[in-house]
Coordinates of C-alpha atoms in Angstrom, one line a residue:
G1 CA -0.1 0.0 -0.1
A2 CA 0.9 3.5 0.0
G3 CA 2.1 3.5 3.6
A4 CA 4.6 0.9 2.8
R5 CA 6.4 3.3 0.1
P6 CA 9.1 5.6 1.8
G7 CA 8.1 9.1 2.5
F8 CA 4.6 8.4 2.5
G9 CA 2.1 7.6 5.3
P10 CA 1.9 8.9 8.9
P11 CA 4.7 10.8 10.3
V12 CA 7.5 8.6 11.5
A13 CA 9.3 11.3 13.9
G14 CA 7.9 13.6 16.4
V15 CA 9.1 17.1 16.4
L16 CA 10.1 16.9 20.0
G17 CA 11.8 13.8 19.5
S18 CA 13.8 15.2 16.6
L19 CA 14.8 18.3 18.4
L20 CA 16.2 16.2 21.2
V21 CA 18.2 14.1 18.9
Q22 CA 19.5 17.1 17.3
A23 CA 20.7 18.6 20.6
I24 CA 22.3 15.1 21.5
M25 CA 24.4 15.3 18.2
K26 CA 26.3 18.0 19.9
F27 CA 27.2 15.8 22.8
K28 CA 30.6 13.6 23.1
E29 CA 30.5 10.6 21.1
A30 CA 30.2 8.6 24.2
D31 CA 27.0 10.3 25.4
M32 CA 25.2 9.5 22.0
G33 CA 25.9 5.9 21.7
P34 CA 22.4 4.5 22.1
I35 CA 21.1 7.0 19.2
L36 CA 24.2 6.0 17.0
T37 CA 23.6 2.3 17.6
S38 CA 19.8 2.7 16.6
L39 CA 20.7 4.5 13.4
G40 CA 23.4 1.8 12.5
T41 CA 20.6 -1.1 13.3
M42 CA 17.3 0.1 12.4
P43 CA 15.9 -1.4 9.0
V44 CA 17.0 0.5 6.1
E45 CA 13.5 0.9 4.9
Y46 CA 12.6 2.7 8.1
L47 CA 15.8 4.8 7.9
S48 CA 14.8 6.1 4.4
R49 CA 11.1 6.8 5.7
I50 CA 12.8 8.9 8.5
A51 CA 14.9 10.8 5.7
C52 CA 11.5 11.8 4.1
D53 CA 9.9 12.8 7.1
P54 CA 10.0 16.6 8.0
A55 CA 11.2 15.9 11.7
G56 CA 13.2 13.0 11.1
S57 CA 15.2 14.3 8.3
R58 CA 16.3 17.1 10.6
A59 CA 17.7 14.6 13.0
L60 CA 19.4 12.8 10.2
E61 CA 21.0 16.2 8.9
A62 CA 22.2 16.8 12.4
A63 CA 23.8 13.6 12.7
L64 CA 25.6 14.1 9.4
S65 CA 26.6 17.7 9.9
S66 CA 27.8 16.8 13.5
T67 CA 31.5 17.3 14.3
T68 CA 31.2 14.8 17.2
V69 CA 29.5 12.0 15.4
P70 CA 32.2 9.5 14.3
L71 CA 32.9 9.4 10.6
K72 CA 32.4 5.7 10.6
V73 CA 28.8 6.2 11.4
K74 CA 28.3 8.8 8.7
H75 CA 29.8 6.4 6.3
K76 CA 27.5 3.4 7.4
L77 CA 24.6 5.9 6.9
A78 CA 25.8 6.8 3.4
E79 CA 26.4 3.1 2.7
R80 CA 22.9 2.0 4.0
L81 CA 21.0 4.9 2.0
T82 CA 22.7 4.6 -1.2
P83 CA 20.2 2.1 -2.6
F84 CA 17.4 4.6 -1.8
V85 CA 19.3 7.7 -3.0
V86 CA 17.4 8.2 -6.2
M87 CA 14.0 8.1 -4.3
L88 CA 15.4 10.4 -1.7
A89 CA 17.0 12.9 -4.2
A90 CA 13.7 13.5 -6.1
H91 CA 11.7 14.1 -2.6
R92 CA 11.1 17.5 -1.2
I93 CA 12.6 16.5 2.1
G94 CA 14.9 13.6 1.3
S95 CA 16.7 15.8 -1.0
H96 CA 18.3 17.5 1.8
V97 CA 19.5 14.4 3.3
V98 CA 21.2 13.2 0.2
E99 CA 23.1 16.7 0.1
G100 CA 24.0 16.1 3.5
L101 CA 25.2 12.5 3.1
H102 CA 27.3 14.0 -0.1
K103 CA 28.9 16.7 2.1
A104 CA 29.8 14.2 5.0
C105 CA 31.4 11.6 2.8
A106 CA 34.9 10.9 1.9
I107 CA 35.6 10.8 -1.9
D108 CA 35.2 7.1 -2.5
E109 CA 31.6 7.3 -0.6
K110 CA 30.8 10.3 -2.8
R111 CA 31.7 8.2 -5.9
E112 CA 29.3 5.3 -5.0
L113 CA 26.6 8.1 -4.0
V114 CA 27.0 9.9 -7.3
R115 CA 27.2 6.8 -9.3
A116 CA 23.9 5.8 -7.9
L117 CA 22.4 9.0 -8.9
A118 CA 24.0 9.1 -12.2
V119 CA 22.0 5.8 -13.2
S120 CA 18.8 7.7 -13.2
V121 CA 20.2 11.3 -13.8
K122 CA 17.5 11.7 -16.5
T123 CA 14.6 11.1 -14.3
L124 CA 16.1 13.2 -11.4
L125 CA 16.7 16.2 -13.7
Q126 CA 12.8 16.3 -14.3
S127 CA 12.2 16.8 -10.6
P128 CA 12.9 20.2 -9.2
Y129 CA 14.7 18.6 -6.0
G130 CA 16.4 16.0 -7.9
N131 CA 17.6 18.6 -10.3
L132 CA 19.1 20.6 -7.4
V133 CA 20.7 17.4 -5.9
C134 CA 22.2 16.9 -9.3
K135 CA 23.6 20.2 -9.6
R136 CA 25.0 20.3 -6.1
C137 CA 26.5 16.8 -6.4
R138 CA 27.7 17.6 -9.8
V139 CA 26.2 14.4 -11.3
Q140 CA 26.3 15.5 -15.0
Q141 CA 30.0 16.2 -14.6
F142 CA 30.4 12.6 -13.2
V143 CA 28.5 11.1 -15.9
D144 CA 30.4 13.2 -18.7
A145 CA 33.9 12.7 -17.1
E146 CA 34.5 11.0 -13.9
G147 CA 38.3 11.9 -13.8
T148 CA 37.3 15.7 -13.9
W149 CA 34.8 15.2 -11.2
E150 CA 37.3 13.5 -9.0
L151 CA 39.9 16.1 -9.4
A152 CA 37.3 18.7 -8.6
E153 CA 36.3 16.8 -5.6
V154 CA 39.9 16.5 -4.2
S155 CA 40.2 20.3 -5.1
N156 CA 37.2 20.9 -2.9
V157 CA 38.8 18.8 -0.1
K158 CA 41.9 21.0 -0.2
K159 CA 40.1 24.3 -0.2
R160 CA 37.9 23.0 2.8
S161 CA 41.0 22.0 4.6
M162 CA 42.6 25.4 4.0
F163 CA 39.6 27.3 5.5
A164 CA 38.7 24.6 7.9
D165 CA 39.6 26.9 11.1
I166 CA 37.3 29.7 9.7
L167 CA 34.5 27.3 8.6
G168 CA 34.7 25.0 11.8
D169 CA 34.4 22.2 9.6
E170 CA 35.8 18.8 9.6
V171 CA 38.1 18.1 6.9
E172 CA 39.2 15.1 4.5
D173 CA 42.7 14.0 4.2
K174 CA 43.5 11.7 1.3
G175 CA 39.8 10.5 1.1
A176 CA 39.3 9.9 4.6
K177 CA 38.0 12.7 7.1
K178 CA 39.5 13.8 10.3
K179 CA 38.5 16.1 13.0
K180 CA 40.2 19.5 13.1
K181 CA 42.1 20.2 16.1

């Protein structure tokens, strides 16, 4: 039925619960263990529904943008959501999660994410949200010339690392992220 499709049906996350998770994502890693374990073990179909839920997506975005959530957890989220990335990219709310995944991933994970998007690039370009995701993840550049796309990604990593102190971001080093000191 319609309730079984990700992004449809009743809300899967409450606003207060989402706000609580967003706040916890600023804590130390040890303090958010149960939530991180839950994100890593919940059924991927439910995780994709959370990504399309207005409140749930905010919690996922907070986890992806947090400087205290381990990169291993972010990469596992990206790996688990990659099969659903085309559906998420075309969704009004899920598209923000895809962009967050792209930003949080190392180059190898970005390549897999963009490769999954590239399979359905023509369909995504017809959707306003999919079109934005394709532009921000440079999917067309990947389709046209993967080598050029990779050089641009490496260049972006270098630029981000140069300005990490100003931006307050985590930076990637040779495809794997590390926290700024």
